[in-house]
Coordinates of C-alpha atoms in Angstrom, one line a residue:
X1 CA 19.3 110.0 -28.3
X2 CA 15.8 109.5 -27.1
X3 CA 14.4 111.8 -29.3
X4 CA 15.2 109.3 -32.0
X5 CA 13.8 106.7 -30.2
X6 CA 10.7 108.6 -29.9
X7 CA 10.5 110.1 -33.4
X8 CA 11.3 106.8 -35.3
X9 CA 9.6 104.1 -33.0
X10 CA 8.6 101.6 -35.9
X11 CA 12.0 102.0 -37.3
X12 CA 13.5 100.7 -33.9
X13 CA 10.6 98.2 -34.1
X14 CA 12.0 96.6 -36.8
X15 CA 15.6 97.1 -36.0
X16 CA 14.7 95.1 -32.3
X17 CA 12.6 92.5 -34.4
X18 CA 15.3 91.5 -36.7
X19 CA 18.1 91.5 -34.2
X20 CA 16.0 89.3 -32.0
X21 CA 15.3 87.0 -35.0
X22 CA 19.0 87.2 -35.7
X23 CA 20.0 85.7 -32.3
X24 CA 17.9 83.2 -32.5
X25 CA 19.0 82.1 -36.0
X26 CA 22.6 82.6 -34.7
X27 CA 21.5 79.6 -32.1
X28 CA 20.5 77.3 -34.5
X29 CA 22.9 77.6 -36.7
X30 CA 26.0 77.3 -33.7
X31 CA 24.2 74.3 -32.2
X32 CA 23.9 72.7 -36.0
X33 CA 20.3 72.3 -36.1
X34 CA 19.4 74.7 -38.6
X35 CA 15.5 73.9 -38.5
X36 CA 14.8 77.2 -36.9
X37 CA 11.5 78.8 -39.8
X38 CA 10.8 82.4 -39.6
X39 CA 7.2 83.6 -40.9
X40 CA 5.4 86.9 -40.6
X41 CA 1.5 87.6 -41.1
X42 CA 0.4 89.4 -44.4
X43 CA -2.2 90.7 -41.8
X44 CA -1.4 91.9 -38.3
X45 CA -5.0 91.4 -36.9
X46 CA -3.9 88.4 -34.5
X47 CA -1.8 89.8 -32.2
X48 CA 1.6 88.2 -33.0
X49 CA 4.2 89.8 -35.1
X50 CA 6.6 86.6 -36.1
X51 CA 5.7 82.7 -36.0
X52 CA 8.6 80.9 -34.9
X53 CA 9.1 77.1 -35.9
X54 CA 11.5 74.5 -34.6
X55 CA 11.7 70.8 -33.1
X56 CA 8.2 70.6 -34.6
X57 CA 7.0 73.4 -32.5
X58 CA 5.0 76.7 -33.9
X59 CA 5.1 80.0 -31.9
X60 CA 2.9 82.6 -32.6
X61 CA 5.2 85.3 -30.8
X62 CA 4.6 88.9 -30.0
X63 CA 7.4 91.1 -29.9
X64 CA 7.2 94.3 -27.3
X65 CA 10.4 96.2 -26.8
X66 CA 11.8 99.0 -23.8
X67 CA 15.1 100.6 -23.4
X68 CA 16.6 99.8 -20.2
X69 CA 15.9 102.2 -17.7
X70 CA 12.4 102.9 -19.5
X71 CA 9.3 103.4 -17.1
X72 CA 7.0 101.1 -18.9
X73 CA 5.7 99.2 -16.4
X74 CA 3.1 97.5 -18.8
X75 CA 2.3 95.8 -21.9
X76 CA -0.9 95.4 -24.2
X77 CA -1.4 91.8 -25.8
X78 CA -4.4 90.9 -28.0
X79 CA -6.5 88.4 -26.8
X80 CA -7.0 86.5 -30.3
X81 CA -3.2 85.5 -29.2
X82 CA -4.7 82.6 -27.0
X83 CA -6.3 81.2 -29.9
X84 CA -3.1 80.3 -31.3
X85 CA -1.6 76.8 -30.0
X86 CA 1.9 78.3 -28.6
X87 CA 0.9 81.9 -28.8
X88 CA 3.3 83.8 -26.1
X89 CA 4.9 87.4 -26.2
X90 CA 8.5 88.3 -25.6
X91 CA 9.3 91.9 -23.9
X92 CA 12.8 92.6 -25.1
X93 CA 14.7 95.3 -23.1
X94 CA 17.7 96.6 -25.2
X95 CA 20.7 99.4 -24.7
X96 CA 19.8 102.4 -26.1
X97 CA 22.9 103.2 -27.0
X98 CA 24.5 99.8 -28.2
X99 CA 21.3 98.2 -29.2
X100 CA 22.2 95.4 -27.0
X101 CA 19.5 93.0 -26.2
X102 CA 18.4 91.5 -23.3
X103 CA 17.0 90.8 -20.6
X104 CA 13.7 89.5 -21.7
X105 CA 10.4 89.0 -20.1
X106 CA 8.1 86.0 -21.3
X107 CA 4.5 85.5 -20.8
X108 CA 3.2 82.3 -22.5
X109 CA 3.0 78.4 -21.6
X110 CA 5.6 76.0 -22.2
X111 CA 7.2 74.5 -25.2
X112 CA 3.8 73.2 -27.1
X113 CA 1.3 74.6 -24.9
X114 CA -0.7 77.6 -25.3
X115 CA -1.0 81.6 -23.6
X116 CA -2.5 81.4 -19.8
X117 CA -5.8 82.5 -19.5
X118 CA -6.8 86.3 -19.9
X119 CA -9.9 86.0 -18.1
X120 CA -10.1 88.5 -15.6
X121 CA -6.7 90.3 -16.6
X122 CA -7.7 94.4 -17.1
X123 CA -9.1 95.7 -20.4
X124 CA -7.2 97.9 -21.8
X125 CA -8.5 101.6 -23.1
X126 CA -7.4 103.7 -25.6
X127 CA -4.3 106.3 -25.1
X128 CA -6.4 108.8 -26.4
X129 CA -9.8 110.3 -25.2
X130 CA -13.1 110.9 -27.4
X131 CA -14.1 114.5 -28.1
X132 CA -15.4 114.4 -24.2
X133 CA -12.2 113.2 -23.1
X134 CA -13.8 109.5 -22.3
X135 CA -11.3 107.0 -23.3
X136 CA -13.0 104.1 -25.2
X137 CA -11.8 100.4 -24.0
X138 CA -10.5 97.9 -26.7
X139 CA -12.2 95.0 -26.0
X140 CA -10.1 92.6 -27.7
X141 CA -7.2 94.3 -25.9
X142 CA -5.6 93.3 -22.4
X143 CA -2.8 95.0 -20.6
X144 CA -0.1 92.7 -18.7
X145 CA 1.8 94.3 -15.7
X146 CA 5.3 93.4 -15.8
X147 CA 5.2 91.1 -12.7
X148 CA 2.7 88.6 -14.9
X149 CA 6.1 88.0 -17.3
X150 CA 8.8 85.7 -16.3
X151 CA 12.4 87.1 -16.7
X152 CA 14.7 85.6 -18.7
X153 CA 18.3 86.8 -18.4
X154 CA 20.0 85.1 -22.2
X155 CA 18.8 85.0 -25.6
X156 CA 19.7 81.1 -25.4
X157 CA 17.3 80.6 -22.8
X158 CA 14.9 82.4 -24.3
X159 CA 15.3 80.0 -27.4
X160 CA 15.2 77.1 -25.1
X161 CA 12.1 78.3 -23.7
X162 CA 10.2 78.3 -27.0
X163 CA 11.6 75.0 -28.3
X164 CA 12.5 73.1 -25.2
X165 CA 16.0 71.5 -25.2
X166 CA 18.3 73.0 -27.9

Protein backbone atom coordinates (compact mmCIF):
# COMPACT_ATOMS: atom_id res chain seq x y z
CA UNK A 1 0.00 0.00 0.00
CA UNK A 2 2.71 2.47 0.63
CA UNK A 3 4.26 2.03 -2.40
CA UNK A 4 1.21 3.71 -3.93
CA UNK A 5 1.52 6.29 -1.67
CA UNK A 6 5.00 6.84 -2.65
CA UNK A 7 4.71 6.35 -6.41
CA UNK A 8 1.54 8.57 -6.84
CA UNK A 9 2.09 11.36 -4.20
CA UNK A 10 0.34 14.27 -6.24
CA UNK A 11 -2.38 12.00 -6.97
CA UNK A 12 -3.05 11.50 -3.15
CA UNK A 13 -2.35 15.31 -3.03
CA UNK A 14 -5.32 16.04 -4.69
CA UNK A 15 -7.41 13.22 -3.44
CA UNK A 16 -6.62 14.75 0.45
CA UNK A 17 -7.23 18.28 -1.00
CA UNK A 18 -10.64 17.65 -2.29
CA UNK A 19 -11.76 15.47 0.60
CA UNK A 20 -10.74 18.19 2.96
CA UNK A 21 -12.56 20.79 0.77
CA UNK A 22 -15.48 18.38 0.84
CA UNK A 23 -15.84 18.32 4.64
CA UNK A 24 -15.78 21.59 4.93
CA UNK A 25 -18.44 22.20 2.25
CA UNK A 26 -20.37 19.42 3.95
CA UNK A 27 -20.38 21.96 7.19
CA UNK A 28 -21.72 24.64 5.50
CA UNK A 29 -24.16 23.23 3.90
CA UNK A 30 -25.49 21.01 7.34
CA UNK A 31 -25.41 24.17 9.33
CA UNK A 32 -27.48 26.14 6.31
CA UNK A 33 -25.08 28.77 5.73
CA UNK A 34 -23.92 27.86 2.37
CA UNK A 35 -21.42 31.01 2.06
CA UNK A 36 -18.45 28.80 2.31
CA UNK A 37 -16.18 30.11 -1.61
CA UNK A 38 -13.47 27.82 -2.76
CA UNK A 39 -10.65 29.38 -4.98
CA UNK A 40 -7.33 28.09 -6.23
CA UNK A 41 -4.23 30.09 -7.62
CA UNK A 42 -3.53 29.91 -11.47
CA UNK A 43 0.04 30.27 -10.08
CA UNK A 44 1.39 28.38 -7.01
CA UNK A 45 4.27 30.86 -6.23
CA UNK A 46 2.65 32.07 -2.82
CA UNK A 47 2.64 29.32 -0.77
CA UNK A 48 -1.05 28.46 -0.32
CA UNK A 49 -2.84 25.86 -2.34
CA UNK A 50 -6.71 26.89 -1.72
CA UNK A 51 -8.30 30.40 -0.45
CA UNK A 52 -11.06 29.74 1.66
CA UNK A 53 -13.96 32.32 2.12
CA UNK A 54 -16.79 32.59 4.66
CA UNK A 55 -18.49 35.04 7.31
CA UNK A 56 -16.47 37.67 5.38
CA UNK A 57 -13.26 35.97 6.15
CA UNK A 58 -10.41 34.99 3.34
CA UNK A 59 -7.85 32.21 4.11
CA UNK A 60 -4.99 31.78 2.16
CA UNK A 61 -4.56 28.06 3.38
CA UNK A 62 -1.79 25.63 2.73
CA UNK A 63 -2.52 22.12 2.67
CA UNK A 64 0.33 19.46 3.94
CA UNK A 65 -0.77 15.98 4.32
CA UNK A 66 0.86 12.51 6.46
CA UNK A 67 -0.50 9.10 6.93
CA UNK A 68 -0.96 8.23 10.38
CA UNK A 69 1.83 6.55 11.76
CA UNK A 70 4.14 8.58 9.20
CA UNK A 71 7.63 9.87 10.65
CA UNK A 72 7.38 13.32 9.32
CA UNK A 73 8.10 15.24 12.02
CA UNK A 74 8.24 18.55 9.96
CA UNK A 75 6.82 20.74 7.46
CA UNK A 76 8.09 23.44 4.86
CA UNK A 77 5.76 26.69 4.52
CA UNK A 78 6.76 29.59 2.18
CA UNK A 79 7.30 32.71 3.75
CA UNK A 80 5.28 34.92 1.14
CA UNK A 81 2.34 33.01 3.18
CA UNK A 82 2.58 35.88 5.86
CA UNK A 83 1.90 38.41 3.37
CA UNK A 84 -1.49 37.20 3.01
CA UNK A 85 -4.09 38.66 5.67
CA UNK A 86 -5.30 35.14 7.11
CA UNK A 87 -2.55 33.05 5.51
CA UNK A 88 -2.32 29.66 7.84
CA UNK A 89 -1.51 26.00 6.81
CA UNK A 90 -3.42 22.87 7.75
CA UNK A 91 -1.34 19.44 8.22
CA UNK A 92 -3.97 16.81 7.56
CA UNK A 93 -3.14 13.28 8.92
CA UNK A 94 -5.35 10.70 7.07
CA UNK A 95 -5.81 6.60 7.20
CA UNK A 96 -3.90 5.11 4.69
CA UNK A 97 -6.12 2.65 4.20
CA UNK A 98 -9.72 4.30 4.54
CA UNK A 99 -8.57 7.75 3.54
CA UNK A 100 -9.98 8.95 6.71
CA UNK A 101 -9.15 12.34 7.75
CA UNK A 102 -8.11 13.77 10.73
CA UNK A 103 -6.51 14.87 13.14
CA UNK A 104 -5.17 18.10 11.99
CA UNK A 105 -2.40 20.38 12.94
CA UNK A 106 -2.93 24.29 12.45
CA UNK A 107 -0.35 26.97 12.33
CA UNK A 108 -1.79 30.40 11.58
CA UNK A 109 -3.57 33.28 13.72
CA UNK A 110 -7.03 33.49 14.48
CA UNK A 111 -10.15 34.02 12.47
CA UNK A 112 -9.10 37.49 10.56
CA UNK A 113 -5.66 37.67 11.61
CA UNK A 114 -2.54 36.82 9.85
CA UNK A 115 0.50 33.75 10.04
CA UNK A 116 2.87 34.31 13.31
CA UNK A 117 6.01 35.62 12.59
CA UNK A 118 8.84 33.46 10.78
CA UNK A 119 11.57 35.47 11.97
CA UNK A 120 14.05 33.30 13.36
CA UNK A 121 12.18 29.95 12.52
CA UNK A 122 15.06 27.57 10.48
CA UNK A 123 15.67 27.96 6.67
CA UNK A 124 15.04 25.24 5.08
CA UNK A 125 17.57 23.55 2.35
CA UNK A 126 17.13 21.60 -0.50
CA UNK A 127 16.46 17.54 -0.33
CA UNK A 128 18.97 17.25 -2.75
CA UNK A 129 22.74 18.14 -2.71
CA UNK A 130 24.72 20.12 -5.59
CA UNK A 131 27.25 18.20 -7.65
CA UNK A 132 29.58 18.58 -4.27
CA UNK A 133 26.93 17.16 -2.27
CA UNK A 134 26.34 20.95 -0.60
CA UNK A 135 22.72 21.35 -0.16
CA UNK A 136 21.58 24.82 -1.26
CA UNK A 137 19.07 26.71 1.33
CA UNK A 138 15.69 28.12 -0.04
CA UNK A 139 15.53 31.29 1.26
CA UNK A 140 12.06 31.99 0.84
CA UNK A 141 11.45 28.55 2.46
CA UNK A 142 11.07 27.79 6.37
CA UNK A 143 10.56 24.47 8.00
CA UNK A 144 7.87 24.17 11.02
CA UNK A 145 8.47 21.31 13.62
CA UNK A 146 5.33 19.75 14.51
CA UNK A 147 5.25 21.08 18.09
CA UNK A 148 4.86 24.92 16.41
CA UNK A 149 1.18 23.50 15.07
CA UNK A 150 -1.80 23.32 17.25
CA UNK A 151 -3.78 19.97 17.14
CA UNK A 152 -7.07 19.94 16.24
CA UNK A 153 -8.94 16.69 16.73
CA UNK A 154 -12.55 17.37 14.14
CA UNK A 155 -12.90 18.77 10.80
CA UNK A 156 -15.72 21.05 12.48
CA UNK A 157 -13.31 22.58 14.63
CA UNK A 158 -11.03 23.02 12.12
CA UNK A 159 -13.80 25.02 10.16
CA UNK A 160 -14.57 26.94 13.21
CA UNK A 161 -11.08 27.84 13.51
CA UNK A 162 -10.85 29.52 10.19
CA UNK A 163 -14.24 31.23 10.31
CA UNK A 164 -14.86 31.68 14.02
CA UNK A 165 -18.35 30.58 15.23
CA UNK A 166 -20.22 28.40 12.69
Amino acid sequence: MMERHTEHSSFREKLIEHLFVGELLKIAWKNGACDLEVAKPEVDNSGYDVILESNRLVRHVQLKASYKGGKTSRQKVHVKLADKPSGCVIWIYFDENTLELGPFYYFGGKAGEPLPALDGVKIAKHTKGDSDGLKAERPNIRELNKGQFHRIDTIANVYEVLFGEI
